[in-house]
JSON list of C-alpha atoms in Angstrom, two decimals:
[
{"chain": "Z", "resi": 23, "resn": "UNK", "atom": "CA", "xyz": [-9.82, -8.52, -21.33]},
{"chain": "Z", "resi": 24, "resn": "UNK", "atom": "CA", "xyz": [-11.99, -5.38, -20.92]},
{"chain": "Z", "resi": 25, "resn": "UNK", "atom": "CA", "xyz": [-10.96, -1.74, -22.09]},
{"chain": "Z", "resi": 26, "resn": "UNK", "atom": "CA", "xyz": [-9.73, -1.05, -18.13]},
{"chain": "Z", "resi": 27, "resn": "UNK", "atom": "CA", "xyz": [-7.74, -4.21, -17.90]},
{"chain": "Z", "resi": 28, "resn": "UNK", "atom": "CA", "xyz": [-6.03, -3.29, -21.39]},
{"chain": "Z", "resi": 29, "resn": "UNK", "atom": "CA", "xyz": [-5.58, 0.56, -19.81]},
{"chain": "Z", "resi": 30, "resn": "UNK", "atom": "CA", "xyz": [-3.94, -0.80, -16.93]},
{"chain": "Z", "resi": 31, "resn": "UNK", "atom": "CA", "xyz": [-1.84, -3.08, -18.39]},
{"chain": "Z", "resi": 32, "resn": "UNK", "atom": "CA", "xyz": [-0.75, -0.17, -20.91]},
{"chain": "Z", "resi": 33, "resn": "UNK", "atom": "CA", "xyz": [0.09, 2.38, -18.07]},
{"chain": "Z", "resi": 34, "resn": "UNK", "atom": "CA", "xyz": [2.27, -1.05, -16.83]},
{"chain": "Z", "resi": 35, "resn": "UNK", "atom": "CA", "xyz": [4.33, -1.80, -19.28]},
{"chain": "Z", "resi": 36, "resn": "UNK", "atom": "CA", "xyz": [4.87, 2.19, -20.13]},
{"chain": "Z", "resi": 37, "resn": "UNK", "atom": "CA", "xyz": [5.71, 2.48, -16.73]},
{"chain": "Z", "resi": 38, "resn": "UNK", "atom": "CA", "xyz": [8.00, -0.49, -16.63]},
{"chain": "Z", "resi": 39, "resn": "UNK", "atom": "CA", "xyz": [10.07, 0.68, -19.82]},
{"chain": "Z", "resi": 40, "resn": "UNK", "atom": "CA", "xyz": [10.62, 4.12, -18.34]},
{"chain": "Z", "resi": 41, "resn": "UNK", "atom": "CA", "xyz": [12.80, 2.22, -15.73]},
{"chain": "Z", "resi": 42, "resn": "UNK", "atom": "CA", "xyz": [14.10, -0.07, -17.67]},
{"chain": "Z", "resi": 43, "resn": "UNK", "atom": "CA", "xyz": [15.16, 3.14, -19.64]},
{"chain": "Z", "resi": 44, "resn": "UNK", "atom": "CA", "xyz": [16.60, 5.13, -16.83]},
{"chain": "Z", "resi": 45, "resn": "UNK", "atom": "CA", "xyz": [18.54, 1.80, -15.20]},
{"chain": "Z", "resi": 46, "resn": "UNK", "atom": "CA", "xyz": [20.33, 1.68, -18.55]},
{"chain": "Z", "resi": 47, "resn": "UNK", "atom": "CA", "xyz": [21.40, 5.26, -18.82]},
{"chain": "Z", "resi": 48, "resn": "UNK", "atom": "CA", "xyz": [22.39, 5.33, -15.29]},
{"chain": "Z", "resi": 49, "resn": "UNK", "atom": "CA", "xyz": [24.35, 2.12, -15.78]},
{"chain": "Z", "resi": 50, "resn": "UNK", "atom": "CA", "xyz": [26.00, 3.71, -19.07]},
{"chain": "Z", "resi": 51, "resn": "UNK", "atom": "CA", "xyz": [27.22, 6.48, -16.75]},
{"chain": "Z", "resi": 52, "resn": "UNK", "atom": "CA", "xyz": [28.12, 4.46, -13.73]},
{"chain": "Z", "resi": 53, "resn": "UNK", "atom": "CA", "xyz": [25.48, 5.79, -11.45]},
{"chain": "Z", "resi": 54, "resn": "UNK", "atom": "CA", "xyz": [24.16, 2.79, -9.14]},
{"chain": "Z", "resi": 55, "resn": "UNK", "atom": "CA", "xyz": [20.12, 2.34, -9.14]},
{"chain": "Z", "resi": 56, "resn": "UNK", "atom": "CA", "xyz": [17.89, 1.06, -6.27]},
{"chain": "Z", "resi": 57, "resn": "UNK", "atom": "CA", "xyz": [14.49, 0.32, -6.48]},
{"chain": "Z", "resi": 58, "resn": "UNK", "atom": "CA", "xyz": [11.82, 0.30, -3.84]},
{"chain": "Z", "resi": 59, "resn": "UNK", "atom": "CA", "xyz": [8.99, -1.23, -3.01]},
{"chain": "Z", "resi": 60, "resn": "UNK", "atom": "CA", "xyz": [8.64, -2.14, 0.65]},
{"chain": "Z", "resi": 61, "resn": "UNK", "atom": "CA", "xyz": [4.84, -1.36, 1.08]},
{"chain": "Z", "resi": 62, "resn": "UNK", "atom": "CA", "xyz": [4.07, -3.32, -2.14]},
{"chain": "Z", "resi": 63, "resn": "UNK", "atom": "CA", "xyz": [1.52, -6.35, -2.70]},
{"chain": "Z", "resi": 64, "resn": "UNK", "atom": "CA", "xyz": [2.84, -9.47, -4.54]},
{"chain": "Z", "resi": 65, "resn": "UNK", "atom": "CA", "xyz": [1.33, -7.50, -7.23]},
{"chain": "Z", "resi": 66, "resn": "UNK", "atom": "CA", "xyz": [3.78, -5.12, -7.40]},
{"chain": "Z", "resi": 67, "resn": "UNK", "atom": "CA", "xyz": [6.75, -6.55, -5.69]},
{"chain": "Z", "resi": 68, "resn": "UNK", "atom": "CA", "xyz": [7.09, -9.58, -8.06]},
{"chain": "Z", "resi": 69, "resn": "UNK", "atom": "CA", "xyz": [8.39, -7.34, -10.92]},
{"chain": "Z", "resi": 70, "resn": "UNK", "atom": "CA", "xyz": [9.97, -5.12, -8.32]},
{"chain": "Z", "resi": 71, "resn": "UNK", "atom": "CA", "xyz": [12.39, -8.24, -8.15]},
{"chain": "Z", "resi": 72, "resn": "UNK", "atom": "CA", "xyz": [12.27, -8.46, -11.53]},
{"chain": "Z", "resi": 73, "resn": "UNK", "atom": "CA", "xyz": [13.87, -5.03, -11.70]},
{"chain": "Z", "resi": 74, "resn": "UNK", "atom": "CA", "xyz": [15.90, -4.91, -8.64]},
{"chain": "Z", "resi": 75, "resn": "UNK", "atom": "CA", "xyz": [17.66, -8.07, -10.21]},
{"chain": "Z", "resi": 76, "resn": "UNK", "atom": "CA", "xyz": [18.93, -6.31, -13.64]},
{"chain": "Z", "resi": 77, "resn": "UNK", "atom": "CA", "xyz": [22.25, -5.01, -13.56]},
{"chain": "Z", "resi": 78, "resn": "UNK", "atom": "CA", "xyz": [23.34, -2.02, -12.54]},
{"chain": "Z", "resi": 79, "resn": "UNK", "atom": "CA", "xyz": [20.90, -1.87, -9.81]},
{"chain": "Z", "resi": 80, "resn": "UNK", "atom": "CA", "xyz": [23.65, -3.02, -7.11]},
{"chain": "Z", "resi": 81, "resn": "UNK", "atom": "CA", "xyz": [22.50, -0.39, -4.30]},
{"chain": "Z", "resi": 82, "resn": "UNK", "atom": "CA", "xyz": [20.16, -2.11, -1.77]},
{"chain": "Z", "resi": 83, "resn": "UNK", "atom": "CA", "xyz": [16.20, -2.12, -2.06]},
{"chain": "Z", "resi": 84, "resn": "UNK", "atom": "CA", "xyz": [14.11, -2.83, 0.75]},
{"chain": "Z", "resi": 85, "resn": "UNK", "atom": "CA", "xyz": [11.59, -5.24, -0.67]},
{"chain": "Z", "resi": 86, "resn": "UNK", "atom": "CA", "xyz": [10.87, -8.01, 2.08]},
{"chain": "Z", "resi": 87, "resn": "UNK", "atom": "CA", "xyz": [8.72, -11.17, 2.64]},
{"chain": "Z", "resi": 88, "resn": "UNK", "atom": "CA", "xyz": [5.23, -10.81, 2.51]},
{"chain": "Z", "resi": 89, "resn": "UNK", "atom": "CA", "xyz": [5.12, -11.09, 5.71]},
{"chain": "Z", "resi": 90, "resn": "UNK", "atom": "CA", "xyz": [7.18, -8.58, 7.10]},
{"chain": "Z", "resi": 91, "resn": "UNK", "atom": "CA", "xyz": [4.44, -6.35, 5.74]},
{"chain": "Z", "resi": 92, "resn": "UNK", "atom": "CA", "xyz": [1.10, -7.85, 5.83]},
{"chain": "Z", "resi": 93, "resn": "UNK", "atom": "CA", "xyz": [-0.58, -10.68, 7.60]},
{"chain": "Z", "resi": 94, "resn": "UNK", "atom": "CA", "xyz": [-2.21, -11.94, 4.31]},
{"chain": "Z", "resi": 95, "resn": "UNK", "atom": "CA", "xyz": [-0.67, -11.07, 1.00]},
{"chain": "Z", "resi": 96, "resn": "UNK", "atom": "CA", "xyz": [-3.28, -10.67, -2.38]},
{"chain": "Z", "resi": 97, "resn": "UNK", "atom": "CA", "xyz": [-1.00, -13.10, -4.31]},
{"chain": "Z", "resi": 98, "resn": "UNK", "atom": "CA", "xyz": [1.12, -16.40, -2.73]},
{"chain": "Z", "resi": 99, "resn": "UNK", "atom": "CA", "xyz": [3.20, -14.88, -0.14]},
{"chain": "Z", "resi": 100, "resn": "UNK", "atom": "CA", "xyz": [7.36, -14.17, -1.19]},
{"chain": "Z", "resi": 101, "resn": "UNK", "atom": "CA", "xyz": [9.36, -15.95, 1.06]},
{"chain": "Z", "resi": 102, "resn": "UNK", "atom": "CA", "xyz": [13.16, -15.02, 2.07]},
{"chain": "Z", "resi": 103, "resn": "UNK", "atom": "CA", "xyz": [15.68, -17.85, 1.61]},
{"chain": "Z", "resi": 104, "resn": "UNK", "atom": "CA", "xyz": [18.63, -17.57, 3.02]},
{"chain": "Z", "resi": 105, "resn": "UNK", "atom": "CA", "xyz": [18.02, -13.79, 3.10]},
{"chain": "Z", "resi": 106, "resn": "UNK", "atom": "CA", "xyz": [16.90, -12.85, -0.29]},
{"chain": "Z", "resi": 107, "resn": "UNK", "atom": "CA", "xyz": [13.84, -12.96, -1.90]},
{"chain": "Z", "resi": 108, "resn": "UNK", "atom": "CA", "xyz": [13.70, -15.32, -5.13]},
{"chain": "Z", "resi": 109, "resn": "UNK", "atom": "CA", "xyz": [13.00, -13.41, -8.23]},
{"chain": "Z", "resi": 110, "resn": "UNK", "atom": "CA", "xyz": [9.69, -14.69, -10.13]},
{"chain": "Z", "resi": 111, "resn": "UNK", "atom": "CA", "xyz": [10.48, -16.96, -13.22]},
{"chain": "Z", "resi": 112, "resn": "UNK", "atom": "CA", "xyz": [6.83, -16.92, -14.45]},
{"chain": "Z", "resi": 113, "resn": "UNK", "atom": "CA", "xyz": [5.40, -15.23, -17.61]},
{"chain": "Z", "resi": 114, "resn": "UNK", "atom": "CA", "xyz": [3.97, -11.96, -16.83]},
{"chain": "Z", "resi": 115, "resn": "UNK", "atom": "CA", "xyz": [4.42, -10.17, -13.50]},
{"chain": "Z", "resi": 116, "resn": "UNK", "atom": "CA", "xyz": [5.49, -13.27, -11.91]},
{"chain": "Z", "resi": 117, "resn": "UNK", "atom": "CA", "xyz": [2.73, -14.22, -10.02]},
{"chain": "Z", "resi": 118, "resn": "UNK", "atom": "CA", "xyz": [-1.55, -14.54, -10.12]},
{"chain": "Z", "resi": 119, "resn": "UNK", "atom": "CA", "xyz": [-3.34, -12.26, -7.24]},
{"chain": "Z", "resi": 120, "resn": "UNK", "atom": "CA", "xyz": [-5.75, -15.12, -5.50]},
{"chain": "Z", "resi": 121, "resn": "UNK", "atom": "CA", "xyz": [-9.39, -14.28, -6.60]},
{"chain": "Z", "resi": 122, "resn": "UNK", "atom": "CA", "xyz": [-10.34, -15.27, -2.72]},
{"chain": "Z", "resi": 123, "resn": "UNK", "atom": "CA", "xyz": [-7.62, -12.57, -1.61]},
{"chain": "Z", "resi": 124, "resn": "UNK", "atom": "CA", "xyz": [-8.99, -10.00, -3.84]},
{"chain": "Z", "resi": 125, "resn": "UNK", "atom": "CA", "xyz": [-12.19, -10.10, -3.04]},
{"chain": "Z", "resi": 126, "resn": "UNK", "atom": "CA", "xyz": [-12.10, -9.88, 0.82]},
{"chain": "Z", "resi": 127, "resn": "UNK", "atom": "CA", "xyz": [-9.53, -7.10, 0.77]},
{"chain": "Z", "resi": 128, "resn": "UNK", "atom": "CA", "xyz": [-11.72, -4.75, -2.31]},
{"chain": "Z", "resi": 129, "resn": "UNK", "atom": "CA", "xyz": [-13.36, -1.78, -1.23]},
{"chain": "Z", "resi": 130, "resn": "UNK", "atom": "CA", "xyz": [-16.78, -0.81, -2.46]},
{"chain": "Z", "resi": 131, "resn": "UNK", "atom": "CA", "xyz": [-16.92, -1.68, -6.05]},
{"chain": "Z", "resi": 132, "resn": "UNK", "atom": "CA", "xyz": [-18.26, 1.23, -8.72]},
{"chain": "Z", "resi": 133, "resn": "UNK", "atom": "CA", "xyz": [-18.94, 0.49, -12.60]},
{"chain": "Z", "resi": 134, "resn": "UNK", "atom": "CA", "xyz": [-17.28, 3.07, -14.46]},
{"chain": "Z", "resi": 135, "resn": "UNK", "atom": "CA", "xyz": [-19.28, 2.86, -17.38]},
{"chain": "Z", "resi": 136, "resn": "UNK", "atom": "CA", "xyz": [-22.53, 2.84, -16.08]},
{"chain": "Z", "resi": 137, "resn": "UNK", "atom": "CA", "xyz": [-23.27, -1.00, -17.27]},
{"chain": "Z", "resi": 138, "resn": "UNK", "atom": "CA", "xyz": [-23.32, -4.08, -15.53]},
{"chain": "Z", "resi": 139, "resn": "UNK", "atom": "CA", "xyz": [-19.95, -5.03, -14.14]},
{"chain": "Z", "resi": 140, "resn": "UNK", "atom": "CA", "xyz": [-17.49, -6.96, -15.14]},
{"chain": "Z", "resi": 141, "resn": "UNK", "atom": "CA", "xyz": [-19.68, -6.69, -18.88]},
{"chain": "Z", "resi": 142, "resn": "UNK", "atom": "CA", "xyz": [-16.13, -4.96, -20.73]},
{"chain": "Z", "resi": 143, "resn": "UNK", "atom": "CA", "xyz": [-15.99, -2.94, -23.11]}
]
């Protein structure tokens, strides 16, 4: 994993623990949660489910099928069944963004430290 990846991953799970956080002191004080994520790739809606599913968020989100969205998702499209999308069960984030995906939707490409890319560090 290179210095970025470990960043990013950091930011993540910070990020993730601040809801987790505020979910649980709005459920100790009876205040419902939502939590959106409509314009989100499978990247980010997979633990949007995650979190939409915990309790005391009972007020509607508005995550979707892939579909709905985009023609092509960057990770296996999520599907509704019988109106609701399935929650991920898989370590992680729930899902794997598809290399193929990823590289036709990537913009132009910069090495942020000036090395040769993908070298880590």
């Amino acid at each position: 994993m290179t210095v970025a990846e470990e960043q990013h991953r950091r930011v993540a799970q910070e990020r993730r623990n601040r809801w987790l956080e505020r979910g649980a002191v709005a459920r100790a004080h009876g205040v419902p949660v939502r939590c959106g994520g409509m314009l989100e790739t499978g990247i980010g809606r997979a633990p949007n489910l995650a979190l939409a599913a915990l309790p005391g968020f009972t007020l509607p989100g508005d995550a979707s099928a892939s579909s709905r969205y985009f023609a092509e998702d960057v990770t296996e499209p999520f599907v509704l069944q019988d109106g609701r999308l399935p929650v991920p069960r898989t370590p992680g984030i729930g899902t794997e963004p598809l290399p193929d995906a990823l590289r036709r939707f990537r913009g132009a490409r910069r090495d942020l430290y000036g090395g040769a890319a993908g070298r880590g560090r």
